[in-house]
Coordinates of C-alpha atoms in Angstrom, one line a residue:
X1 CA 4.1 -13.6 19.2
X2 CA 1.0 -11.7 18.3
X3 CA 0.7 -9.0 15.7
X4 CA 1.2 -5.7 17.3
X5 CA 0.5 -2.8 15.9
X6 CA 0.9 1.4 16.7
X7 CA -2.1 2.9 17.5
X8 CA -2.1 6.7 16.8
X9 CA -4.8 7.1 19.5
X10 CA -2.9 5.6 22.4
X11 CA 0.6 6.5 21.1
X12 CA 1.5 2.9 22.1
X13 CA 2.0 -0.3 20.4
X14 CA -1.0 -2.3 21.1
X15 CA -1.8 -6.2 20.5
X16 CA -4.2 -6.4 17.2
X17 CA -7.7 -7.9 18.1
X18 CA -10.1 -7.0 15.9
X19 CA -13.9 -7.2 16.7
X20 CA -14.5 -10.3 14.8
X21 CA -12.1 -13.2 15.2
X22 CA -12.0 -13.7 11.2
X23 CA -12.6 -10.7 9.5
X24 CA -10.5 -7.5 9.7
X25 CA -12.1 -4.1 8.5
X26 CA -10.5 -1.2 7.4
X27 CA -11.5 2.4 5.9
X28 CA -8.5 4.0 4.3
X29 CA -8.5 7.7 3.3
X30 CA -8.1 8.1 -0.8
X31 CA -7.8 10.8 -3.0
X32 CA -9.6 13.8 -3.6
X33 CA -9.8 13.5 -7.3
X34 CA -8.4 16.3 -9.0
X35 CA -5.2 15.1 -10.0
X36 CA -3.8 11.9 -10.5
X37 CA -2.0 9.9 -8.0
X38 CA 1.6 10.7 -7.5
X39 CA 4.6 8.9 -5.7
X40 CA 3.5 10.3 -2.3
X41 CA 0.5 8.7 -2.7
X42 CA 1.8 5.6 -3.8
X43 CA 4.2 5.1 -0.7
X44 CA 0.9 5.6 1.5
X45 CA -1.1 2.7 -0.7
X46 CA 1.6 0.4 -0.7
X47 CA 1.8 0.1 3.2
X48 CA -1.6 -0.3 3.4
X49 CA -1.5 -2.9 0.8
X50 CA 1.5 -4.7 2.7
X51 CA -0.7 -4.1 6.1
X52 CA -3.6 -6.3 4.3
X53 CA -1.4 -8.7 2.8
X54 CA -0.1 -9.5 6.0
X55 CA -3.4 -10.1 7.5
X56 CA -4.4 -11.9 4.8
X57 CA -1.0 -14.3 5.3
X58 CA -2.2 -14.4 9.0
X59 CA -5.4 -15.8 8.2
X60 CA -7.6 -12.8 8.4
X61 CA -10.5 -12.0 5.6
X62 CA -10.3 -8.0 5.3
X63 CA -12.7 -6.1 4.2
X64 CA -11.3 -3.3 2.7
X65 CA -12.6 -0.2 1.7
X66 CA -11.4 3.0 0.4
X67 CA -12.8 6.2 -0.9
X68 CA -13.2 9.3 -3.6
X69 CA -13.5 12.8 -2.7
X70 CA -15.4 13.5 -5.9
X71 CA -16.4 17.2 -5.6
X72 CA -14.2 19.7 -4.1
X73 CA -13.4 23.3 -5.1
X74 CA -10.1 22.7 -6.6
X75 CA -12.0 19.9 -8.5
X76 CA -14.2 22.2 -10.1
X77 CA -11.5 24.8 -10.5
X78 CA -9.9 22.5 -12.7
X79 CA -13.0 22.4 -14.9
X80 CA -13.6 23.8 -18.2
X81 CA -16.3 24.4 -20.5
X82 CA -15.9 21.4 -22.5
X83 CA -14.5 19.2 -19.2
X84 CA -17.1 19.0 -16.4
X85 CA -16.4 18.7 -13.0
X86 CA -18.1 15.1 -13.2
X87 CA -15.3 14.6 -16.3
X88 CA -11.9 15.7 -14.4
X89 CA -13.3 13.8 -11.1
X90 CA -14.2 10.4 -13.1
X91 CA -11.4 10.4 -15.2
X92 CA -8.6 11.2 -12.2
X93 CA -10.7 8.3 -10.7
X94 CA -9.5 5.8 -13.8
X95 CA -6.1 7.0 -13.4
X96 CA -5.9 5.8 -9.9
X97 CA -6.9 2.3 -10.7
X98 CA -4.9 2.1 -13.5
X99 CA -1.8 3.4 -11.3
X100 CA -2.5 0.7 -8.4
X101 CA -3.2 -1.8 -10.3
X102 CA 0.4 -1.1 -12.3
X103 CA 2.2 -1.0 -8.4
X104 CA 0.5 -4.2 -8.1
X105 CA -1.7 -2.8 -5.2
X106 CA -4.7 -5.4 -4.9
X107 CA -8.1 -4.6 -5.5
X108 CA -10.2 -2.8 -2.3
X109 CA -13.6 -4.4 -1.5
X110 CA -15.2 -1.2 -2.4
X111 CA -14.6 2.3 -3.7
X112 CA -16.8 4.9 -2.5
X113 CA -17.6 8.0 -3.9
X114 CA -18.5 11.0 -1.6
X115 CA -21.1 12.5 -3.7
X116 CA -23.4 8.9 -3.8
X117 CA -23.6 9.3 0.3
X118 CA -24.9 12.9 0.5
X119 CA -27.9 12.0 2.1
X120 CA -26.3 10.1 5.1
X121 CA -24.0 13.2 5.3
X122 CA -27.4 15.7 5.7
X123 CA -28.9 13.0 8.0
X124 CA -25.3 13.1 10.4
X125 CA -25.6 16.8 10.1
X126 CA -29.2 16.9 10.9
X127 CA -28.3 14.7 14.3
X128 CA -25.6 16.6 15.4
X129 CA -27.4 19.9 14.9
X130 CA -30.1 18.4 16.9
X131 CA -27.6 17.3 19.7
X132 CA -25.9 20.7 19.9
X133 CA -23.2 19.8 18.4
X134 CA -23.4 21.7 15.3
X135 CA -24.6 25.6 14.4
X136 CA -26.2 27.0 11.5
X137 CA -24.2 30.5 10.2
X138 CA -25.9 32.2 6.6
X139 CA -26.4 28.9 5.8
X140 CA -23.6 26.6 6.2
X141 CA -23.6 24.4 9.4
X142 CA -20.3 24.4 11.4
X143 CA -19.5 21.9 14.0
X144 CA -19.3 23.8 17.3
X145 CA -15.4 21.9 18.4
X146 CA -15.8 22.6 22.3
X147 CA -18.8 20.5 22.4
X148 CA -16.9 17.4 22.4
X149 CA -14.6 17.6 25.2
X150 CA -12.2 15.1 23.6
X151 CA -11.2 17.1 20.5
X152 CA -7.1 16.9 20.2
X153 CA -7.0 13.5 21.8
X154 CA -5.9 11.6 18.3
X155 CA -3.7 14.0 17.4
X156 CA -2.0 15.9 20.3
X157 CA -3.4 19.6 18.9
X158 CA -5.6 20.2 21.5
X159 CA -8.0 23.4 21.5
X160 CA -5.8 25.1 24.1
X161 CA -2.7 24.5 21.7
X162 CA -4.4 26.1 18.8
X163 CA -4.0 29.9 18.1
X164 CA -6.9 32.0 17.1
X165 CA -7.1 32.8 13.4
X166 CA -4.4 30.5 12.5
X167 CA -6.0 30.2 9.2
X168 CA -4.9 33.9 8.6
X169 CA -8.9 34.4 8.4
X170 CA -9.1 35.6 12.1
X171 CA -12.4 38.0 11.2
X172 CA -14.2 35.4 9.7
X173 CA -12.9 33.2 12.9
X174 CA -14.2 36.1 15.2
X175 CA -17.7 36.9 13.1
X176 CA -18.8 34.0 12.0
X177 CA -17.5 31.1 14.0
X178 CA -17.8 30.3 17.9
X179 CA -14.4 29.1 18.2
X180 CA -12.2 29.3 15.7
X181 CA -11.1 25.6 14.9
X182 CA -14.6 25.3 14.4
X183 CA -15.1 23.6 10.9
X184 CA -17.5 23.1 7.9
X185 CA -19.8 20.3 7.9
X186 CA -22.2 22.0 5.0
X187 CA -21.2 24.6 2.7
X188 CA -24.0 26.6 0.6
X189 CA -23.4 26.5 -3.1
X190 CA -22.5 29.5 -5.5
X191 CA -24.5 29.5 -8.5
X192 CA -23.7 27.0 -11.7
X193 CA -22.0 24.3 -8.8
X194 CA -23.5 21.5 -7.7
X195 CA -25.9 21.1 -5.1
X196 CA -28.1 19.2 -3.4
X197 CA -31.4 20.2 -1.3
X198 CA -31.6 19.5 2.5
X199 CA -35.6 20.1 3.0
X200 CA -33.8 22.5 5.6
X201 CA -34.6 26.0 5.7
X202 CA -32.0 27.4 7.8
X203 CA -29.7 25.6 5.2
X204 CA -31.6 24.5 2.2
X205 CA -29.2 23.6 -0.3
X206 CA -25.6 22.9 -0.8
X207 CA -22.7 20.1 -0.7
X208 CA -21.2 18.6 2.3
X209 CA -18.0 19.2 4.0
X210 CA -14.4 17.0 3.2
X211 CA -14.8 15.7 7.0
X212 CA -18.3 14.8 7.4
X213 CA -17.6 12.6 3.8
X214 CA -15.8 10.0 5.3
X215 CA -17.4 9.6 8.4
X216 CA -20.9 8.9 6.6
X217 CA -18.7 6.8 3.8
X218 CA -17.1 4.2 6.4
X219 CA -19.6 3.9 8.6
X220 CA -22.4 3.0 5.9
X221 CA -19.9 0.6 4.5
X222 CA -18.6 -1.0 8.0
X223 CA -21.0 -0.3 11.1
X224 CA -20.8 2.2 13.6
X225 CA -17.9 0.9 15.1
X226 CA -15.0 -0.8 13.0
X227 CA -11.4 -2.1 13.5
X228 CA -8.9 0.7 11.7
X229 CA -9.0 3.9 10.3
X230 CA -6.1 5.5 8.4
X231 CA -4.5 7.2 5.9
X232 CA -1.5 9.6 5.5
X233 CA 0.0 11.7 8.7
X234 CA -1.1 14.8 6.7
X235 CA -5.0 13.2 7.5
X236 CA -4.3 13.2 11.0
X237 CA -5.2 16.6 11.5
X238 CA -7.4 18.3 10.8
X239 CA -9.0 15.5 9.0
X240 CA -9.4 12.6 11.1
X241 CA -9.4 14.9 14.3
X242 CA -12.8 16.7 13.0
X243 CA -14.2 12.6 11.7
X244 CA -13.8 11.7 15.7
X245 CA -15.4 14.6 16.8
X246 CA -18.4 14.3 14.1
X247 CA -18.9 10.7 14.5
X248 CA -18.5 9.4 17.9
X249 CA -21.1 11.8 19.3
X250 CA -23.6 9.4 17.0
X251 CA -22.0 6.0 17.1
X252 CA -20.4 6.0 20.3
X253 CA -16.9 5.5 21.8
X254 CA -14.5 3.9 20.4
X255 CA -15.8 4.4 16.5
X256 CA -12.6 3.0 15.6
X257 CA -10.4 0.8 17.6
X258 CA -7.3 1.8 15.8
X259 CA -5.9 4.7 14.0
X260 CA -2.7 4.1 11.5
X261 CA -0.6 6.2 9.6
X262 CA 2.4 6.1 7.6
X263 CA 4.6 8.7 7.1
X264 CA 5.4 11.2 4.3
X265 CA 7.9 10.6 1.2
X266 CA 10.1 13.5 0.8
X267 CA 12.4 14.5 -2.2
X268 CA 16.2 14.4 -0.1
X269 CA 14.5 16.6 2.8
X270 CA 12.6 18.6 0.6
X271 CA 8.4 17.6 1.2
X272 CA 6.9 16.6 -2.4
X273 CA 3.9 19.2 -3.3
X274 CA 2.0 19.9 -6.4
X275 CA 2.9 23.8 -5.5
X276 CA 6.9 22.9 -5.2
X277 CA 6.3 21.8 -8.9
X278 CA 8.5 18.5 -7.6
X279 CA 5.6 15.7 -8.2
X280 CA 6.1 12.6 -10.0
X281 CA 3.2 10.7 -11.9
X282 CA 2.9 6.8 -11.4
X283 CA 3.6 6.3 -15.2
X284 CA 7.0 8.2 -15.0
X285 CA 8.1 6.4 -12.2
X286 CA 7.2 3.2 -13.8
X287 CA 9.2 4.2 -17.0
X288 CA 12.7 4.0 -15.0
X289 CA 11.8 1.0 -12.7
X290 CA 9.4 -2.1 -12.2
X291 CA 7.2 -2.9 -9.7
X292 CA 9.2 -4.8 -7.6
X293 CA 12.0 -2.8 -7.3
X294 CA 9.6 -0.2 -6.3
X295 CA 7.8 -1.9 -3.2
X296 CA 11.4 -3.4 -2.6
X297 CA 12.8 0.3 -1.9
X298 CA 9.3 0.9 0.3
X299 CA 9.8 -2.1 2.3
X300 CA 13.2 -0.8 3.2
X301 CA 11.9 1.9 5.6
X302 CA 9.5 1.2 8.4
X303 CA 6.3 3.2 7.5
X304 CA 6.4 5.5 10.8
X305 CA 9.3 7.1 9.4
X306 CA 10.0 9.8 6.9
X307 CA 11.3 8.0 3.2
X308 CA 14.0 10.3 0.8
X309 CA 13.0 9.5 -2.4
X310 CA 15.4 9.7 -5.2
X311 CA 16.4 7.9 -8.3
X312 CA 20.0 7.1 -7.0
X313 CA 18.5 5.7 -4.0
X314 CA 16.1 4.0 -5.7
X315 CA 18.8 2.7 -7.7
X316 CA 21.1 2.0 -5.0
X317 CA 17.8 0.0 -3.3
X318 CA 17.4 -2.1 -6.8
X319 CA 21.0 -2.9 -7.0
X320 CA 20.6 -4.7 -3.8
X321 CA 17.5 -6.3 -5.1
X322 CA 19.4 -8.1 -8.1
X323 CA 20.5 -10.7 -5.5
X324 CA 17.5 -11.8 -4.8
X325 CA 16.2 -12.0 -8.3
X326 CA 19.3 -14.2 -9.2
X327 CA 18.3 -16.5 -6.8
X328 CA 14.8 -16.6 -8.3
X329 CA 16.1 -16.8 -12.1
X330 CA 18.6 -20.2 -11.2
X331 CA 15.6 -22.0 -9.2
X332 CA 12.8 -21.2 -12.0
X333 CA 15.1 -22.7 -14.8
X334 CA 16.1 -25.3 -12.9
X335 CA 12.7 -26.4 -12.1
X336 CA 11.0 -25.4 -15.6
X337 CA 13.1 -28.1 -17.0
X338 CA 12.1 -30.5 -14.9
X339 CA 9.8 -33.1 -14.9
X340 CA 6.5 -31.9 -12.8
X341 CA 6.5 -35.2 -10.9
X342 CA 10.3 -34.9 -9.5
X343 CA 9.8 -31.0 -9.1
X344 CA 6.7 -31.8 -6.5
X345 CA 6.9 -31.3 -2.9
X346 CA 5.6 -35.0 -1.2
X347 CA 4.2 -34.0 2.1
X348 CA 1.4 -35.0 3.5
X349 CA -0.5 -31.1 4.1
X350 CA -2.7 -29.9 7.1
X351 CA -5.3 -27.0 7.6
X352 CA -3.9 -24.5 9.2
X353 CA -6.6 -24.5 11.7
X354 CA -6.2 -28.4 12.6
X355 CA -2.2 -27.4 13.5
X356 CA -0.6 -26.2 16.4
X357 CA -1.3 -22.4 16.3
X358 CA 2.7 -21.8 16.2
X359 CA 2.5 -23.7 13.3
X360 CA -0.3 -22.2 11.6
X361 CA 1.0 -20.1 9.4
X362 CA 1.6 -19.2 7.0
X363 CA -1.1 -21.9 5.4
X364 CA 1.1 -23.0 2.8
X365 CA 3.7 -24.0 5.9
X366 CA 4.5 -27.8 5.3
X367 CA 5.1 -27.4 2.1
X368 CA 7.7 -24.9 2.7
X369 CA 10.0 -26.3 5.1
X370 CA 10.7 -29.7 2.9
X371 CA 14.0 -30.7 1.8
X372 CA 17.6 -29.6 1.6
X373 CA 16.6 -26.4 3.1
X374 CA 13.7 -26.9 5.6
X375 CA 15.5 -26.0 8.2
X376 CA 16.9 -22.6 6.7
X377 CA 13.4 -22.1 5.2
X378 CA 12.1 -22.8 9.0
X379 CA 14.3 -19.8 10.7
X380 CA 13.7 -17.6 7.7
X381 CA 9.5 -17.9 8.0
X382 CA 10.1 -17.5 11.9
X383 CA 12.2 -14.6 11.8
X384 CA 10.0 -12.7 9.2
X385 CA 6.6 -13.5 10.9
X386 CA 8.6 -11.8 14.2
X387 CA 9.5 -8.8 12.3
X388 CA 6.2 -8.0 10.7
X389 CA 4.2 -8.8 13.7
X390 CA 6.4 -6.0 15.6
X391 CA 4.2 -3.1 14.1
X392 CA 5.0 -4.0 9.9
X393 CA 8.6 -4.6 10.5
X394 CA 9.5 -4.1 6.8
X395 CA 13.3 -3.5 7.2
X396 CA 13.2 -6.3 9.5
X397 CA 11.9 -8.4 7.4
X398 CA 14.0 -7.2 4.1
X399 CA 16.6 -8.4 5.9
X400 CA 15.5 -11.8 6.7
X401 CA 14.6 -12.1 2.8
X402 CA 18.4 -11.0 2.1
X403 CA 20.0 -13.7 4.8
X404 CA 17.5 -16.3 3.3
X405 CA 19.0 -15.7 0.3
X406 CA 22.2 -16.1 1.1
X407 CA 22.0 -19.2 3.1
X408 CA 20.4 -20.8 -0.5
X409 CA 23.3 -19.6 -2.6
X410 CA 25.6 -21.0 0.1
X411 CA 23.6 -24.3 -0.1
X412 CA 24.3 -24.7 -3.3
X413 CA 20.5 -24.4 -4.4
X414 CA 22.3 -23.7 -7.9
X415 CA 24.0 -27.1 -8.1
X416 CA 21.4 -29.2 -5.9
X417 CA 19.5 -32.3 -8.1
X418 CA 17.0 -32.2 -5.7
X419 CA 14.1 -30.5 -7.7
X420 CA 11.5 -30.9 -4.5
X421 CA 13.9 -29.2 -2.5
X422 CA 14.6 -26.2 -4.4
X423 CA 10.5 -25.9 -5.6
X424 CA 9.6 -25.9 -1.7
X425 CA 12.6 -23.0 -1.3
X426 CA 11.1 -21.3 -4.6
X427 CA 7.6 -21.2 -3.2
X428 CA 8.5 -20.2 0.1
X429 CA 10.5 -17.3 -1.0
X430 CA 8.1 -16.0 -3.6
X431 CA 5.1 -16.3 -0.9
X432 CA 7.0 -13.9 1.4
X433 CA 7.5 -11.5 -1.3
X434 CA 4.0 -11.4 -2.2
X435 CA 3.4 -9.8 1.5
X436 CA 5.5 -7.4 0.4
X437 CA 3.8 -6.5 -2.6
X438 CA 6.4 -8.1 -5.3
X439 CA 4.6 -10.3 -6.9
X440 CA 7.0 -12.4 -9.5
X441 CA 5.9 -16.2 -8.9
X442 CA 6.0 -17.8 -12.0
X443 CA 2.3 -19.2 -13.0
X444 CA 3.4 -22.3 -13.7
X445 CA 5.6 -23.1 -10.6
X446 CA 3.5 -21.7 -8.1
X447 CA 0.0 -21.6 -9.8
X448 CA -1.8 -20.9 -6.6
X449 CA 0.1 -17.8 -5.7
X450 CA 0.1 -16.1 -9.3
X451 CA -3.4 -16.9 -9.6
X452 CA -3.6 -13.9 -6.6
X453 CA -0.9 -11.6 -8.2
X454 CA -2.4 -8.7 -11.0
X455 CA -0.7 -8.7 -14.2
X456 CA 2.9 -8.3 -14.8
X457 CA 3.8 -5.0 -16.2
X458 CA 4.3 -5.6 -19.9
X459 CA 2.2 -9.1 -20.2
X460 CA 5.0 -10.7 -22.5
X461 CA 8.2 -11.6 -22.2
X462 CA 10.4 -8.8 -23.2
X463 CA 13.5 -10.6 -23.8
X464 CA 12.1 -12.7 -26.8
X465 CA 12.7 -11.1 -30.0
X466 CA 17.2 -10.4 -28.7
X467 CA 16.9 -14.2 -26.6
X468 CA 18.7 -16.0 -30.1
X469 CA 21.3 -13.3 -30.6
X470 CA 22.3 -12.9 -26.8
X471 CA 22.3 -16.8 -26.5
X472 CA 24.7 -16.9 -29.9
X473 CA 27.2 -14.1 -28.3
X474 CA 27.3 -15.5 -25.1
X475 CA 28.5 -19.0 -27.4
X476 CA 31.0 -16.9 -28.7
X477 CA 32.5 -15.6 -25.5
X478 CA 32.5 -19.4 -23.9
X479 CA 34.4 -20.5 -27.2
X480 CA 36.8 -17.5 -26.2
X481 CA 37.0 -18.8 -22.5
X482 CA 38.2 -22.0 -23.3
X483 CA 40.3 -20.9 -25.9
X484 CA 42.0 -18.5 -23.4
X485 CA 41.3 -15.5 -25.4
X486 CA 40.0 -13.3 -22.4
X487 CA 40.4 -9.9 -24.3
X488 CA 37.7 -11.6 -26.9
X489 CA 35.6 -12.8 -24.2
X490 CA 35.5 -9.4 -21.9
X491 CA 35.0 -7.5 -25.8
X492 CA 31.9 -9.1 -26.1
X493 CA 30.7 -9.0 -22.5
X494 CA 30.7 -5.4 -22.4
X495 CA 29.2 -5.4 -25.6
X496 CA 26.3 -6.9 -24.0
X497 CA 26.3 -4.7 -20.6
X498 CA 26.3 -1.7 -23.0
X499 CA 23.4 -3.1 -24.4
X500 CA 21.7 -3.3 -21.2
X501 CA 21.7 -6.9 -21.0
X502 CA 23.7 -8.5 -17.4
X503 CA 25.9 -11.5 -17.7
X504 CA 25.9 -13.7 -14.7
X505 CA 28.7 -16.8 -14.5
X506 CA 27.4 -19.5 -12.8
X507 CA 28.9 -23.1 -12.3
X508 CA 26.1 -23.9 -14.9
X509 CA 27.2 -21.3 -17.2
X510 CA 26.7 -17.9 -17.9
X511 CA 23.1 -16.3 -17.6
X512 CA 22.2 -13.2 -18.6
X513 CA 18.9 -10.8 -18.1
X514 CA 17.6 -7.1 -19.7
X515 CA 18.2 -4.4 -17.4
X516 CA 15.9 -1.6 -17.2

């Protein structure tokens, strides 16, 4: 099966062929850089981190590139005497890659600031004023909207649809513009904001339009026509309704093949906005849970549909997760005390592109389906490729990770002296994670894989300084065990839970982890 995808555009799920057989390129919305990010925004960046990952596992090189609205009235309303609007957009700009980085969303190819492409922005303008598709008013240059007969087709909210003065500024609508979905494509400046000079008298100075910023940004960065465009659902109108219009009067149709976009995160039904009051910073998230339980809970809802966000779901979502990271605890201490030279896989490897093509991926194939559990690790890789390829199939795909799971447990992956076996089943189940954006390979089992993860979120291990005492209890409460002295034994395993540390009683004893 071939990756599908949903195309905004069409309203259809559409087979993904991108221009070029190898590389993939995509333009994603960012912020406008007035406040940091918040957890609205980080459900958006985490499906398009999962949607490169998975073209990445497919083979694909993406080229990635996202961008900055650096200057923007609410940006300079946020300015003070001491803090420039240069200061509040540059440091908001640091907060966002500190805040990916920490969700463990890879790196983009580029970062683009709107306010270093203002001369392709007056150039666009220039064209489409020239083409009659744009109109000069006291100085700012609107885009006239019926001069592109297609306007509404990406969204559905076609001219016809759209009552006049909807903005609740129907004079201005009447006076100033021809129709009144018209939009901004220059703006004159007040006095003391920035601005930059045209060498146009009929609008001679001035900054450029939200809309008109990303056209000029993405086309720059990726040609005049490029593989997909996205960003939120609240960009799909008016945002990248007005980008169509602007741009493919200059660089053709299609300027982008497809359009994405995942859906909002809401508070239990109630839509997360900085004017509710009801928004919640990166860092505060990150305080009550880590990374991976995070893009776990994403990956449970398919990114065309709306996500409640709470910290009892959350919860509930990471309580579900522990499974899975039991499974990875038993197989990394079986195999770190191993010998390297039993724990490694002995198969003979192939380029993905001298095998079969249903047999090409993921690259790392052979090595996965080795062993006690190459047949379960076969079905498992099968049925998540078929889920992701079905338009990002995260739930699907969840629940192939869960079933996976469970067929290892039931396999007796704890028990097995078959170090091979359980390092192929390791490193297949820590690839797949990695699409999802939980990265928790450890460096010196699957050295390849962490070499492509960003740091963990403390960089040190933060059982250390308690590991003696908890070991030394959890003595203790085995002597109790065998001594049948279950009171004594229970005494000191609640001890521990209350503690915040989780006993586990396996067949090769008890093991125990800190709970955040």
């Amino acid at each position: 099966m071939a990756l599908h995808v949903y195309n905004t555009r069409t309203r259809q799920l559409e087979p993904f062929v991108p221009a070029d057989p190898h590389v993939v390129r995509i333009y994603t919305c960012g912020l406008t850089v007035y406040s940091a990010m918040h957890i609205g925004h980080a459900r958006t960046y985490c499906f398009w981190d999962v949607f490169r990952r998975w073209l990445e596992y497919r083979g694909w090189h993406v080229l990635s590139i996202i961008n900055y609205t650096d200057i923007d009235d609410r940006i300079m309303d946020r300015a003070t005497g001491a803090v420039g609007w240069l200061d509040v957009a540059e440091t908001n700009i640091a907060t966002f890659r500190r805040d990916c980085r920490a969700l463990h969303i890879k790196d983009y190819a580029a970062y683009t600031r709107a306010t270093d492409f203002v001369d392709t922005q007056i150039d666009m303008i220039k064209q489409l004023i020239a083409s009659g598709h744009a109109y000069v008013v006291d100085g700012e240059v609107l885009y006239d909207v019926r001069s592109f007969p297609s306007y509404g087709e990406l969204s559905g909210n076609t001219l016809d649809g759209q009552q006049a003065g909807a903005s609740g500024r129907l004079a201005e609508d009447i006076g100033r513009k021809r129709n009144s979905a018209d939009f901004t494509l220059w703006k004159p400046s007040e006095p003391g904001q920035p601005s930059w000079p045209t060498g146009e008298p009929s609008w001679p100075q001035g900054r450029p339009g939200w809309h008109i910023e990303c056209s000029a940004m993405s086309t720059v960065m990726l040609g005049r026509h490029f593989d997909v465009h996205g960003g939120a659902v609240d960009n799909l109108f008016p945002h990248h309704e007005n980008e169509v219009a602007q741009s493919e009067p200059l660089c053709g149709h299609p300027w982008v093949t497809y359009w994405m976009h995942p859906e909002h995160l809401d508070l239990r039904g109630v839509k997360m906005a900085k004017s509710l009051g009801n928004v919640i910073g990166i860092p505060e998230l990150l305080s009550d849970h880590r990374h991976d339980e995070i893009r776990w809970f994403f990956a449970g809802t398919h990114y065309r549909t709306k996500l409640a966000f709470s910290d009892e779901l959350i919860r509930a979502s990471a309580e579900g997760y522990k499974k899975i990271g039991r499974v990875l605890k038993a197989m990394a201490e079986r195999l770190l005390g191993e010998d390297p030279a039993r724990r490694r896989i002995p198969v003979a490897q192939r380029y993905a592109s001298l095998r079969d093509p249903a047999a090409a991926i993921p690259r790392e194939r052979d090595a996965f389906v080795y062993g006690a559990f190459a047949a379960a690790s076969a079905a498992f890789i099968d049925r998540f490729v078929a889920a992701m390829d079905a338009d990002l199939g995260c739930p699907q795909a969840t629940a192939a990770v869960f079933d996976y799971v469970g067929e290892l447990f039931a396999g007796g992956i704890e028990s097995l002296d078959d170090p091979a076996s359980i390092m192929a089943a390791y490193r297949c189940l820590t690839r797949h994670l990695h699409v999802l954006g939980i990265e928790v390979a450890d460096a010196s089992l699957y050295p390849e894989l962490a070499s492509d993860a960003l740091p963990s979120d403390t960089g040190a291990d933060v059982a250390a300084p308690y590991r003696a005492v908890i070991d030394r209890m959890l003595d203790a409460r085995a002597d109790a065990r065998r001594a049948k002295d279950f009171a004594r034994a229970d005494v000191i395993r609640d001890v521990l839970k209350a503690a915040g540390v989780a006993v586990e009683d396996t067949p090769g004893g008890a093991r125990w982890d800190i709970e955040r």
